[in-house]
Amino acid sequence: MTTILAIESSCDETSAAVISNGQLRSNIVATQVIHQKYGGVVPELASRAHQQHILPVVEKALEDAKVSKKDLNAIAFTRGPGLLGALLVGASFAKALALGLKVPLIEVHHMQAHVLAHFIEEPCPVFPFLCLTVSGGHTQIVLVRDALDMEIIGETQDDAVGEAFDKTAKLLNLPYPGGPLVDKYAQQGNPLAFPFPLSEMPGLNFSFSGIKTSILYFLQDKMKSNPQFVEENIADICASVQHTLIKMLLQKLRKAAKQTGISEIAIAGGVSANSGLRAALLEMGEKEHWKVYIPRFEYCTDNAAMIAMAAHFKYIKGEFSEQTISPMPRMAF
């Protein structure tokens, strides 16, 4: 039996997971609440919180999996992309543990791991498939030919869609993290109440900077005549913004499916937890005759289970790393 311990520390979640022969045995996540009062992730505070959490999180993951350190055949970690200080904590811990146990070290690309989260439990996509990977820092359409053979065929040219959600929340004076709150209010509002422009980009690429600006100007204009406009219309504003962002995402995804002829369609990343996006993708999937794959909520946001799954595939191929390896905050796909 091949048992791998995986560590995720790219941003503000400290996570550890254990996988044996491709079967997940544990997945522990410690979320950092310290950032809420600052309205966003503070890198230095994130690094310190990772240092505090990593040992108890790893111990709990091993305990839940009912394995000891001597049972481990490899140690995996997120090399990038992410915050340098946060990545350093996970990488240093993984390197030291692998060296001490004399087992291989496996580096994992965070965004590729989001795609491979679909293999944690069945049903799994059939290769080749398209994956819309959406998070606070990334918006990508990925052509997945095999577990370790992926290509970005479309991506944002400026802001990520997660940023658009978070910036909208900030403009509406919603607390951090604002994306889930926009989703919550949107469920009670009219998505056609306020029309916002759709950004047009060539090919399969996205742009979300324009809609952020249009939302800002829209709110400034409305609040001149009615200072209570946001409070009185928050559900409709959230629903309209969410409707526009989802429309932009799915238009490009449909275009990618038509261009490639692929009907196996998946979503991944933190924004894939958005209820509006999940519902709209299922609806489009029925119309387009796609087979749609949506991960469980706990595998959408950052977690070590997806790192473990990616490491499982790399272990099979014998793709191991040297002890001289360093984190890469802007790691290329």
PDB file of N, CA, C and O in Angstrom, residues 254 258 279-292:
ATOM      1  N   ARG A 254     -18.933  27.534 -22.855  1.00  0.00           N
ATOM      2  CA  ARG A 254     -19.702  26.947 -23.959  1.00  0.00           C
ATOM      3  C   ARG A 254     -18.920  27.050 -25.275  1.00  0.00           C
ATOM      4  O   ARG A 254     -18.881  26.106 -26.063  1.00  0.00           O
ATOM      5  N   LYS A 258     -17.579  23.922 -27.642  1.00  0.00           N
ATOM      6  CA  LYS A 258     -17.878  23.810 -29.068  1.00  0.00           C
ATOM      7  C   LYS A 258     -16.605  23.715 -29.904  1.00  0.00           C
ATOM      8  O   LYS A 258     -16.525  22.941 -30.859  1.00  0.00           O
ATOM      9  N   ALA A 279     -25.710  26.040 -10.128  1.00  0.00           N
ATOM     10  CA  ALA A 279     -27.042  25.848 -10.718  1.00  0.00           C
ATOM     11  C   ALA A 279     -27.040  26.197 -12.204  1.00  0.00           C
ATOM     12  O   ALA A 279     -27.612  25.470 -13.029  1.00  0.00           O
ATOM     13  N   ALA A 280     -26.368  27.296 -12.557  1.00  0.00           N
ATOM     14  CA  ALA A 280     -26.339  27.737 -13.958  1.00  0.00           C
ATOM     15  C   ALA A 280     -25.568  26.739 -14.823  1.00  0.00           C
ATOM     16  O   ALA A 280     -25.946  26.494 -15.977  1.00  0.00           O
ATOM     17  N   LEU A 281     -24.499  26.154 -14.276  1.00  0.00           N
ATOM     18  CA  LEU A 281     -23.730  25.163 -15.040  1.00  0.00           C
ATOM     19  C   LEU A 281     -24.559  23.903 -15.282  1.00  0.00           C
ATOM     20  O   LEU A 281     -24.553  23.345 -16.386  1.00  0.00           O
ATOM     21  N   LEU A 282     -25.292  23.470 -14.275  1.00  0.00           N
ATOM     22  CA  LEU A 282     -26.154  22.291 -14.439  1.00  0.00           C
ATOM     23  C   LEU A 282     -27.231  22.552 -15.494  1.00  0.00           C
ATOM     24  O   LEU A 282     -27.526  21.690 -16.319  1.00  0.00           O
ATOM     25  N   GLU A 283     -27.777  23.774 -15.465  1.00  0.00           N
ATOM     26  CA  GLU A 283     -28.818  24.140 -16.431  1.00  0.00           C
ATOM     27  C   GLU A 283     -28.245  24.165 -17.853  1.00  0.00           C
ATOM     28  O   GLU A 283     -28.841  23.622 -18.790  1.00  0.00           O
ATOM     29  N   MET A 284     -27.060  24.780 -18.011  1.00  0.00           N
ATOM     30  CA  MET A 284     -26.428  24.817 -19.327  1.00  0.00           C
ATOM     31  C   MET A 284     -26.026  23.421 -19.781  1.00  0.00           C
ATOM     32  O   MET A 284     -26.129  23.077 -20.971  1.00  0.00           O
ATOM     33  N   GLY A 285     -25.592  22.597 -18.829  1.00  0.00           N
ATOM     34  CA  GLY A 285     -25.211  21.222 -19.146  1.00  0.00           C
ATOM     35  C   GLY A 285     -26.350  20.427 -19.752  1.00  0.00           C
ATOM     36  O   GLY A 285     -26.158  19.648 -20.692  1.00  0.00           O
ATOM     37  N   GLU A 286     -27.551  20.656 -19.218  1.00  0.00           N
ATOM     38  CA  GLU A 286     -28.741  19.966 -19.772  1.00  0.00           C
ATOM     39  C   GLU A 286     -29.038  20.430 -21.202  1.00  0.00           C
ATOM     40  O   GLU A 286     -29.305  19.628 -22.087  1.00  0.00           O
ATOM     41  N   LYS A 287     -28.952  21.734 -21.418  1.00  0.00           N
ATOM     42  CA  LYS A 287     -29.229  22.295 -22.749  1.00  0.00           C
ATOM     43  C   LYS A 287     -28.201  21.825 -23.780  1.00  0.00           C
ATOM     44  O   LYS A 287     -28.534  21.551 -24.929  1.00  0.00           O
ATOM     45  N   GLU A 288     -26.936  21.785 -23.366  1.00  0.00           N
ATOM     46  CA  GLU A 288     -25.845  21.467 -24.301  1.00  0.00           C
ATOM     47  C   GLU A 288     -25.525  19.971 -24.349  1.00  0.00           C
ATOM     48  O   GLU A 288     -24.613  19.558 -25.065  1.00  0.00           O
ATOM     49  N   HIS A 289     -26.227  19.184 -23.530  1.00  0.00           N
ATOM     50  CA  HIS A 289     -25.990  17.737 -23.447  1.00  0.00           C
ATOM     51  C   HIS A 289     -24.567  17.412 -22.966  1.00  0.00           C
ATOM     52  O   HIS A 289     -23.891  16.528 -23.484  1.00  0.00           O
ATOM     53  N   TRP A 290     -24.138  18.165 -21.962  1.00  0.00           N
ATOM     54  CA  TRP A 290     -22.840  17.915 -21.329  1.00  0.00           C
ATOM     55  C   TRP A 290     -23.008  16.941 -20.177  1.00  0.00           C
ATOM     56  O   TRP A 290     -24.090  16.812 -19.603  1.00  0.00           O
ATOM     57  N   LYS A 291     -21.911  16.301 -19.812  1.00  0.00           N
ATOM     58  CA  LYS A 291     -21.843  15.566 -18.545  1.00  0.00           C
ATOM     59  C   LYS A 291     -21.078  16.480 -17.592  1.00  0.00           C
ATOM     60  O   LYS A 291     -19.909  16.772 -17.812  1.00  0.00           O
ATOM     61  N   VAL A 292     -21.766  16.980 -16.572  1.00  0.00           N
ATOM     62  CA  VAL A 292     -21.204  18.016 -15.707  1.00  0.00           C
ATOM     63  C   VAL A 292     -20.717  17.418 -14.381  1.00  0.00           C
ATOM     64  O   VAL A 292     -21.392  16.572 -13.780  1.00  0.00           O
TER      65      VAL A 292
END
